[in-house]
Amino acid sequence: MAKRINTIKARMDDEEFEEFLRFVKQSGVATSSEYIRQSTLSGQVKPPPPQELVDVLQALLHEYKAQGNNINQIAYGKNASGYLPPAEIRDMQEEHKSLGAEIRAALRKL
């Protein structure tokens, strides 16, 4: 992460400050500094993703890595024996492709 050394100061009356704090709380971002950065640099504030979505993505990513590892082990073994049936290759590719599509769909929700 970049070292943040620049400061922006703004003055608010009590009513404005309370409204600002309400916006920060409603946005779900961790700090008022993060709220200001997001709102000024992108024009919008993205709340953090729901924990349920994060859990699903972590599980999918774990499965995706495990499949990739299994494919590598199978390929290594089949290369050593000299034969890998084409149907087996297609099945592995389709499973891996399907899981990749699920991960991409979940990421789009962010």
mmCIF file of N, CA and C in Angstrom:
data_model
loop_
_atom_site.group_PDB
_atom_site.id
_atom_site.type_symbol
_atom_site.label_atom_id
_atom_site.label_comp_id
_atom_site.label_asym_id
_atom_site.label_seq_id
_atom_site.Cartn_x
_atom_site.Cartn_y
_atom_site.Cartn_z
ATOM 1 N N MET A 1 0.845 -1.171 0.000
ATOM 2 C CA MET A 1 0.000 0.000 0.000
ATOM 3 C C MET A 1 0.893 1.237 0.000
ATOM 4 N N ALA A 2 0.452 2.255 -0.719
ATOM 5 C CA ALA A 2 1.204 3.498 -0.790
ATOM 6 C C ALA A 2 1.215 4.181 0.572
ATOM 7 N N LYS A 3 2.300 4.857 0.836
ATOM 8 C CA LYS A 3 2.417 5.589 2.089
ATOM 9 C C LYS A 3 1.580 6.859 1.969
ATOM 10 N N ARG A 4 0.628 7.017 2.846
ATOM 11 C CA ARG A 4 -0.272 8.167 2.784
ATOM 12 C C ARG A 4 0.254 9.251 3.717
ATOM 13 N N ILE A 5 0.793 10.311 3.111
ATOM 14 C CA ILE A 5 1.375 11.387 3.916
ATOM 15 C C ILE A 5 0.655 12.719 3.734
ATOM 16 N N ASN A 6 -0.228 12.822 2.737
ATOM 17 C CA ASN A 6 -0.928 14.074 2.478
ATOM 18 C C ASN A 6 -2.238 14.120 3.261
ATOM 19 N N THR A 7 -2.576 15.306 3.730
ATOM 20 C CA THR A 7 -3.765 15.489 4.554
ATOM 21 C C THR A 7 -4.684 16.515 3.907
ATOM 22 N N ILE A 8 -5.992 16.247 3.985
ATOM 23 C CA ILE A 8 -7.002 17.199 3.540
ATOM 24 C C ILE A 8 -7.821 17.584 4.763
ATOM 25 N N LYS A 9 -8.011 18.871 4.954
ATOM 26 C CA LYS A 9 -8.787 19.333 6.099
ATOM 27 C C LYS A 9 -10.063 19.996 5.595
ATOM 28 N N ALA A 10 -11.134 19.770 6.324
ATOM 29 C CA ALA A 10 -12.408 20.407 6.000
ATOM 30 C C ALA A 10 -13.075 20.825 7.298
ATOM 31 N N ARG A 11 -13.759 21.927 7.247
ATOM 32 C CA ARG A 11 -14.470 22.396 8.435
ATOM 33 C C ARG A 11 -15.960 22.118 8.257
ATOM 34 N N MET A 12 -16.588 21.646 9.350
ATOM 35 C CA MET A 12 -18.026 21.357 9.337
ATOM 36 C C MET A 12 -18.622 21.859 10.638
ATOM 37 N N ASP A 13 -19.875 22.294 10.549
ATOM 38 C CA ASP A 13 -20.553 22.615 11.799
ATOM 39 C C ASP A 13 -21.034 21.293 12.411
ATOM 40 N N ASP A 14 -21.620 21.351 13.588
ATOM 41 C CA ASP A 14 -22.026 20.127 14.284
ATOM 42 C C ASP A 14 -23.036 19.305 13.485
ATOM 43 N N GLU A 15 -23.975 19.974 12.867
ATOM 44 C CA GLU A 15 -25.004 19.273 12.093
ATOM 45 C C GLU A 15 -24.385 18.561 10.870
ATOM 46 N N GLU A 16 -23.518 19.237 10.162
ATOM 47 C CA GLU A 16 -22.853 18.641 9.000
ATOM 48 C C GLU A 16 -21.997 17.450 9.426
ATOM 49 N N PHE A 17 -21.304 17.617 10.550
ATOM 50 C CA PHE A 17 -20.439 16.544 11.028
ATOM 51 C C PHE A 17 -21.242 15.315 11.414
ATOM 52 N N GLU A 18 -22.354 15.496 12.083
ATOM 53 C CA GLU A 18 -23.224 14.368 12.441
ATOM 54 C C GLU A 18 -23.730 13.656 11.183
ATOM 55 N N GLU A 19 -24.097 14.442 10.170
ATOM 56 C CA GLU A 19 -24.565 13.846 8.915
ATOM 57 C C GLU A 19 -23.434 13.073 8.236
ATOM 58 N N PHE A 20 -22.243 13.655 8.260
ATOM 59 C CA PHE A 20 -21.072 12.973 7.696
ATOM 60 C C PHE A 20 -20.840 11.638 8.401
ATOM 61 N N LEU A 21 -20.870 11.633 9.713
ATOM 62 C CA LEU A 21 -20.666 10.395 10.467
ATOM 63 C C LEU A 21 -21.755 9.366 10.158
ATOM 64 N N ARG A 22 -22.974 9.835 9.951
ATOM 65 C CA ARG A 22 -24.073 8.934 9.585
ATOM 66 C C ARG A 22 -23.795 8.285 8.219
ATOM 67 N N PHE A 23 -23.307 9.101 7.271
ATOM 68 C CA PHE A 23 -22.967 8.565 5.944
ATOM 69 C C PHE A 23 -21.872 7.504 6.046
ATOM 70 N N VAL A 24 -20.864 7.793 6.851
ATOM 71 C CA VAL A 24 -19.756 6.840 7.020
ATOM 72 C C VAL A 24 -20.282 5.536 7.582
ATOM 73 N N LYS A 25 -21.118 5.629 8.605
ATOM 74 C CA LYS A 25 -21.655 4.422 9.239
ATOM 75 C C LYS A 25 -22.524 3.626 8.261
ATOM 76 N N GLN A 26 -23.378 4.307 7.504
ATOM 77 C CA GLN A 26 -24.266 3.638 6.551
ATOM 78 C C GLN A 26 -23.493 2.986 5.411
ATOM 79 N N SER A 27 -22.341 3.551 5.066
ATOM 80 C CA SER A 27 -21.565 3.016 3.938
ATOM 81 C C SER A 27 -20.944 1.664 4.253
ATOM 82 N N GLY A 28 -20.673 1.416 5.535
ATOM 83 C CA GLY A 28 -20.062 0.146 5.918
ATOM 84 C C GLY A 28 -18.550 0.124 5.784
ATOM 85 N N VAL A 29 -17.940 1.219 5.347
ATOM 86 C CA VAL A 29 -16.476 1.244 5.263
ATOM 87 C C VAL A 29 -15.897 1.369 6.663
ATOM 88 N N ALA A 30 -14.639 0.998 6.798
ATOM 89 C CA ALA A 30 -14.035 0.878 8.127
ATOM 90 C C ALA A 30 -13.762 2.228 8.794
ATOM 91 N N THR A 31 -13.337 3.224 8.019
ATOM 92 C CA THR A 31 -12.945 4.491 8.627
ATOM 93 C C THR A 31 -13.474 5.663 7.828
ATOM 94 N N SER A 32 -13.499 6.825 8.480
ATOM 95 C CA SER A 32 -13.923 8.029 7.773
ATOM 96 C C SER A 32 -12.908 8.395 6.695
ATOM 97 N N SER A 33 -11.635 8.115 6.924
ATOM 98 C CA SER A 33 -10.615 8.382 5.897
ATOM 99 C C SER A 33 -10.875 7.560 4.639
ATOM 100 N N GLU A 34 -11.214 6.282 4.816
ATOM 101 C CA GLU A 34 -11.510 5.427 3.665
ATOM 102 C C GLU A 34 -12.754 5.929 2.937
ATOM 103 N N TYR A 35 -13.750 6.383 3.696
ATOM 104 C CA TYR A 35 -14.967 6.936 3.095
ATOM 105 C C TYR A 35 -14.623 8.150 2.228
ATOM 106 N N ILE A 36 -13.819 9.045 2.755
ATOM 107 C CA ILE A 36 -13.436 10.256 2.012
ATOM 108 C C ILE A 36 -12.646 9.883 0.761
ATOM 109 N N ARG A 37 -11.689 8.950 0.896
ATOM 110 C CA ARG A 37 -10.899 8.534 -0.272
ATOM 111 C C ARG A 37 -11.799 7.977 -1.369
ATOM 112 N N GLN A 38 -12.679 7.047 -0.996
ATOM 113 C CA GLN A 38 -13.540 6.425 -2.002
ATOM 114 C C GLN A 38 -14.480 7.427 -2.637
ATOM 115 N N SER A 39 -15.080 8.279 -1.830
ATOM 116 C CA SER A 39 -16.073 9.205 -2.384
ATOM 117 C C SER A 39 -15.428 10.283 -3.251
ATOM 118 N N THR A 40 -14.226 10.720 -2.917
ATOM 119 C CA THR A 40 -13.595 11.764 -3.727
ATOM 120 C C THR A 40 -12.890 11.200 -4.948
ATOM 121 N N LEU A 41 -12.281 10.040 -4.846
ATOM 122 C CA LEU A 41 -11.515 9.510 -5.972
ATOM 123 C C LEU A 41 -12.366 8.767 -6.991
ATOM 124 N N SER A 42 -13.462 8.141 -6.549
ATOM 125 C CA SER A 42 -14.286 7.392 -7.500
ATOM 126 C C SER A 42 -15.699 7.957 -7.633
ATOM 127 N N GLY A 43 -16.051 8.876 -6.776
ATOM 128 C CA GLY A 43 -17.389 9.443 -6.830
ATOM 129 C C GLY A 43 -18.442 8.572 -6.171
ATOM 130 N N GLN A 44 -18.032 7.441 -5.619
ATOM 131 C CA GLN A 44 -18.967 6.551 -4.938
ATOM 132 C C GLN A 44 -18.241 5.790 -3.842
ATOM 133 N N VAL A 45 -19.005 5.307 -2.897
ATOM 134 C CA VAL A 45 -18.432 4.537 -1.792
ATOM 135 C C VAL A 45 -18.961 3.118 -1.891
ATOM 136 N N LYS A 46 -18.041 2.169 -1.994
ATOM 137 C CA LYS A 46 -18.433 0.765 -2.075
ATOM 138 C C LYS A 46 -18.354 0.145 -0.685
ATOM 139 N N PRO A 47 -19.469 -0.338 -0.177
ATOM 140 C CA PRO A 47 -19.416 -1.015 1.121
ATOM 141 C C PRO A 47 -18.658 -2.337 1.001
ATOM 142 N N PRO A 48 -18.119 -2.826 2.097
ATOM 143 C CA PRO A 48 -17.424 -4.116 2.029
ATOM 144 C C PRO A 48 -18.409 -5.222 1.636
ATOM 145 N N PRO A 49 -17.912 -6.258 0.960
ATOM 146 C CA PRO A 49 -18.808 -7.343 0.559
ATOM 147 C C PRO A 49 -19.349 -8.082 1.776
ATOM 148 N N PRO A 50 -20.544 -8.661 1.641
ATOM 149 C CA PRO A 50 -21.096 -9.432 2.765
ATOM 150 C C PRO A 50 -20.186 -10.613 3.106
ATOM 151 N N GLN A 51 -20.105 -10.932 4.377
ATOM 152 C CA GLN A 51 -19.237 -12.023 4.824
ATOM 153 C C GLN A 51 -19.613 -13.341 4.152
ATOM 154 N N GLU A 52 -20.906 -13.546 3.889
ATOM 155 C CA GLU A 52 -21.356 -14.771 3.230
ATOM 156 C C GLU A 52 -20.715 -14.906 1.845
ATOM 157 N N LEU A 53 -20.632 -13.808 1.109
ATOM 158 C CA LEU A 53 -20.009 -13.835 -0.218
ATOM 159 C C LEU A 53 -18.510 -14.107 -0.110
ATOM 160 N N VAL A 54 -17.874 -13.496 0.865
ATOM 161 C CA VAL A 54 -16.442 -13.725 1.078
ATOM 162 C C VAL A 54 -16.196 -15.201 1.386
ATOM 163 N N ASP A 55 -17.039 -15.795 2.244
ATOM 164 C CA ASP A 55 -16.891 -17.211 2.601
ATOM 165 C C ASP A 55 -17.056 -18.104 1.370
ATOM 166 N N VAL A 56 -18.051 -17.793 0.524
ATOM 167 C CA VAL A 56 -18.285 -18.585 -0.684
ATOM 168 C C VAL A 56 -17.088 -18.474 -1.619
ATOM 169 N N LEU A 57 -16.581 -17.266 -1.801
ATOM 170 C CA LEU A 57 -15.417 -17.077 -2.680
ATOM 171 C C LEU A 57 -14.191 -17.818 -2.158
ATOM 172 N N GLN A 58 -13.981 -17.795 -0.854
ATOM 173 C CA GLN A 58 -12.839 -18.514 -0.283
ATOM 174 C C GLN A 58 -12.972 -20.013 -0.509
ATOM 175 N N ALA A 59 -14.180 -20.544 -0.340
ATOM 176 C CA ALA A 59 -14.401 -21.975 -0.566
ATOM 177 C C ALA A 59 -14.202 -22.331 -2.040
ATOM 178 N N LEU A 60 -14.718 -21.488 -2.932
ATOM 179 C CA LEU A 60 -14.545 -21.741 -4.369
ATOM 180 C C LEU A 60 -13.073 -21.677 -4.763
ATOM 181 N N LEU A 61 -12.369 -20.696 -4.228
ATOM 182 C CA LEU A 61 -10.950 -20.562 -4.545
ATOM 183 C C LEU A 61 -10.165 -21.773 -4.044
ATOM 184 N N HIS A 62 -10.503 -22.248 -2.858
ATOM 185 C CA HIS A 62 -9.835 -23.442 -2.318
ATOM 186 C C HIS A 62 -10.078 -24.644 -3.242
ATOM 187 N N GLU A 63 -11.326 -24.827 -3.662
ATOM 188 C CA GLU A 63 -11.668 -25.934 -4.563
ATOM 189 C C GLU A 63 -10.962 -25.788 -5.908
ATOM 190 N N TYR A 64 -10.894 -24.559 -6.419
ATOM 191 C CA TYR A 64 -10.248 -24.292 -7.703
ATOM 192 C C TYR A 64 -8.763 -24.676 -7.642
ATOM 193 N N LYS A 65 -8.109 -24.300 -6.547
ATOM 194 C CA LYS A 65 -6.697 -24.652 -6.368
ATOM 195 C C LYS A 65 -6.518 -26.163 -6.246
ATOM 196 N N ALA A 66 -7.423 -26.810 -5.505
ATOM 197 C CA ALA A 66 -7.333 -28.265 -5.336
ATOM 198 C C ALA A 66 -7.510 -28.970 -6.681
ATOM 199 N N GLN A 67 -8.466 -28.512 -7.486
ATOM 200 C CA GLN A 67 -8.668 -29.107 -8.818
ATOM 201 C C GLN A 67 -7.422 -28.934 -9.684
ATOM 202 N N GLY A 68 -6.858 -27.731 -9.647
ATOM 203 C CA GLY A 68 -5.643 -27.490 -10.433
ATOM 204 C C GLY A 68 -4.517 -28.413 -10.010
ATOM 205 N N ASN A 69 -4.366 -28.616 -8.713
ATOM 206 C CA ASN A 69 -3.340 -29.519 -8.197
ATOM 207 C C ASN A 69 -3.609 -30.952 -8.649
ATOM 208 N N ASN A 70 -4.878 -31.368 -8.566
ATOM 209 C CA ASN A 70 -5.231 -32.727 -9.000
ATOM 210 C C ASN A 70 -4.966 -32.921 -10.489
ATOM 211 N N ILE A 71 -5.319 -31.925 -11.285
ATOM 212 C CA ILE A 71 -5.076 -32.019 -12.730
ATOM 213 C C ILE A 71 -3.587 -32.167 -12.999
ATOM 214 N N ASN A 72 -2.766 -31.404 -12.289
ATOM 215 C CA ASN A 72 -1.314 -31.510 -12.482
ATOM 216 C C ASN A 72 -0.802 -32.900 -12.089
ATOM 217 N N GLN A 73 -1.298 -33.445 -10.981
ATOM 218 C CA GLN A 73 -0.855 -34.772 -10.548
ATOM 219 C C GLN A 73 -1.284 -35.848 -11.543
ATOM 220 N N ILE A 74 -2.528 -35.735 -12.028
ATOM 221 C CA ILE A 74 -3.012 -36.713 -13.017
ATOM 222 C C ILE A 74 -2.197 -36.614 -14.304
ATOM 223 N N ALA A 75 -1.968 -35.394 -14.752
ATOM 224 C CA ALA A 75 -1.190 -35.204 -15.982
ATOM 225 C C ALA A 75 0.224 -35.763 -15.835
ATOM 226 N N TYR A 76 0.831 -35.539 -14.670
ATOM 227 C CA TYR A 76 2.172 -36.062 -14.433
ATOM 228 C C TYR A 76 2.170 -37.588 -14.504
ATOM 229 N N GLY A 77 1.188 -38.202 -13.819
ATOM 230 C CA GLY A 77 1.108 -39.664 -13.817
ATOM 231 C C GLY A 77 0.818 -40.227 -15.198
ATOM 232 N N LYS A 78 -0.091 -39.590 -15.912
ATOM 233 C CA LYS A 78 -0.442 -40.078 -17.243
ATOM 234 C C LYS A 78 0.699 -39.866 -18.236
ATOM 235 N N ASN A 79 1.435 -38.781 -18.081
ATOM 236 C CA ASN A 79 2.592 -38.567 -18.958
ATOM 237 C C ASN A 79 3.652 -39.638 -18.714
ATOM 238 N N ALA A 80 3.787 -40.044 -17.471
ATOM 239 C CA ALA A 80 4.763 -41.075 -17.137
ATOM 240 C C ALA A 80 4.355 -42.420 -17.745
ATOM 241 N N SER A 81 3.027 -42.701 -17.767
ATOM 242 C CA SER A 81 2.563 -43.972 -18.324
ATOM 243 C C SER A 81 2.392 -43.894 -19.843
ATOM 244 N N GLY A 82 2.295 -42.685 -20.360
ATOM 245 C CA GLY A 82 2.224 -42.517 -21.805
ATOM 246 C C GLY A 82 0.826 -42.445 -22.390
ATOM 247 N N TYR A 83 -0.226 -42.461 -21.546
ATOM 248 C CA TYR A 83 -1.571 -42.426 -22.133
ATOM 249 C C TYR A 83 -2.549 -41.695 -21.231
ATOM 250 N N LEU A 84 -3.346 -40.816 -21.815
ATOM 251 C CA LEU A 84 -4.412 -40.120 -21.108
ATOM 252 C C LEU A 84 -5.613 -40.068 -22.048
ATOM 253 N N PRO A 85 -6.698 -40.788 -21.713
ATOM 254 C CA PRO A 85 -7.864 -40.814 -22.601
ATOM 255 C C PRO A 85 -8.421 -39.405 -22.831
ATOM 256 N N PRO A 86 -8.741 -39.071 -24.088
ATOM 257 C CA PRO A 86 -9.265 -37.734 -24.401
ATOM 258 C C PRO A 86 -10.520 -37.371 -23.605
ATOM 259 N N ALA A 87 -11.396 -38.335 -23.342
ATOM 260 C CA ALA A 87 -12.616 -38.053 -22.580
ATOM 261 C C ALA A 87 -12.278 -37.601 -21.164
ATOM 262 N N GLU A 88 -11.259 -38.193 -20.595
ATOM 263 C CA GLU A 88 -10.830 -37.829 -19.246
ATOM 264 C C GLU A 88 -10.300 -36.395 -19.229
ATOM 265 N N ILE A 89 -9.553 -36.038 -20.248
ATOM 266 C CA ILE A 89 -9.028 -34.678 -20.362
ATOM 267 C C ILE A 89 -10.183 -33.684 -20.464
ATOM 268 N N ARG A 90 -11.154 -33.970 -21.330
ATOM 269 C CA ARG A 90 -12.302 -33.076 -21.515
ATOM 270 C C ARG A 90 -13.096 -32.913 -20.219
ATOM 271 N N ASP A 91 -13.303 -34.007 -19.496
ATOM 272 C CA ASP A 91 -14.047 -33.935 -18.236
ATOM 273 C C ASP A 91 -13.348 -33.021 -17.228
ATOM 274 N N MET A 92 -12.044 -33.192 -17.103
ATOM 275 C CA MET A 92 -11.286 -32.356 -16.170
ATOM 276 C C MET A 92 -11.346 -30.890 -16.598
ATOM 277 N N GLN A 93 -11.202 -30.644 -17.893
ATOM 278 C CA GLN A 93 -11.237 -29.275 -18.390
ATOM 279 C C GLN A 93 -12.598 -28.633 -18.140
ATOM 280 N N GLU A 94 -13.659 -29.374 -18.373
ATOM 281 C CA GLU A 94 -15.013 -28.837 -18.175
ATOM 282 C C GLU A 94 -15.277 -28.528 -16.705
ATOM 283 N N GLU A 95 -14.869 -29.412 -15.810
ATOM 284 C CA GLU A 95 -15.050 -29.162 -14.375
ATOM 285 C C GLU A 95 -14.291 -27.912 -13.947
ATOM 286 N N HIS A 96 -13.062 -27.807 -14.409
ATOM 287 C CA HIS A 96 -12.236 -26.664 -14.051
ATOM 288 C C HIS A 96 -12.821 -25.373 -14.635
ATOM 289 N N LYS A 97 -13.288 -25.427 -15.871
ATOM 290 C CA LYS A 97 -13.893 -24.273 -16.526
ATOM 291 C C LYS A 97 -15.164 -23.846 -15.801
ATOM 292 N N SER A 98 -15.972 -24.808 -15.382
ATOM 293 C CA SER A 98 -17.219 -24.527 -14.676
ATOM 294 C C SER A 98 -16.949 -23.827 -13.344
ATOM 295 N N LEU A 99 -15.975 -24.313 -12.622
ATOM 296 C CA LEU A 99 -15.641 -23.691 -11.346
ATOM 297 C C LEU A 99 -15.103 -22.280 -11.560
ATOM 298 N N GLY A 100 -14.302 -22.093 -12.588
ATOM 299 C CA GLY A 100 -13.797 -20.755 -12.909
ATOM 300 C C GLY A 100 -14.943 -19.799 -13.205
ATOM 301 N N ALA A 101 -15.973 -20.268 -13.900
ATOM 302 C CA ALA A 101 -17.143 -19.439 -14.204
ATOM 303 C C ALA A 101 -17.883 -19.059 -12.930
ATOM 304 N N GLU A 102 -17.986 -19.981 -11.982
ATOM 305 C CA GLU A 102 -18.641 -19.682 -10.702
ATOM 306 C C GLU A 102 -17.883 -18.600 -9.940
ATOM 307 N N ILE A 103 -16.579 -18.702 -9.943
ATOM 308 C CA ILE A 103 -15.757 -17.709 -9.251
ATOM 309 C C ILE A 103 -15.920 -16.336 -9.904
ATOM 310 N N ARG A 104 -15.891 -16.285 -11.236
ATOM 311 C CA ARG A 104 -16.071 -15.012 -11.945
ATOM 312 C C ARG A 104 -17.440 -14.407 -11.648
ATOM 313 N N ALA A 105 -18.485 -15.230 -11.608
ATOM 314 C CA ALA A 105 -19.838 -14.740 -11.315
ATOM 315 C C ALA A 105 -19.895 -14.141 -9.901
ATOM 316 N N ALA A 106 -19.253 -14.804 -8.958
ATOM 317 C CA ALA A 106 -19.249 -14.307 -7.586
ATOM 318 C C ALA A 106 -18.471 -12.991 -7.497
ATOM 319 N N LEU A 107 -17.384 -12.885 -8.228
ATOM 320 C CA LEU A 107 -16.586 -11.663 -8.212
ATOM 321 C C LEU A 107 -17.340 -10.487 -8.810
ATOM 322 N N ARG A 108 -18.186 -10.749 -9.814
ATOM 323 C CA ARG A 108 -18.964 -9.677 -10.430
ATOM 324 C C ARG A 108 -19.934 -9.053 -9.431
ATOM 325 N N LYS A 109 -20.346 -9.814 -8.425
ATOM 326 C CA LYS A 109 -21.266 -9.300 -7.414
ATOM 327 C C LYS A 109 -20.595 -8.280 -6.508
ATOM 328 N N LEU A 110 -19.273 -8.292 -6.496
ATOM 329 C CA LEU A 110 -18.551 -7.326 -5.669
ATOM 330 C C LEU A 110 -18.625 -5.990 -6.351
#
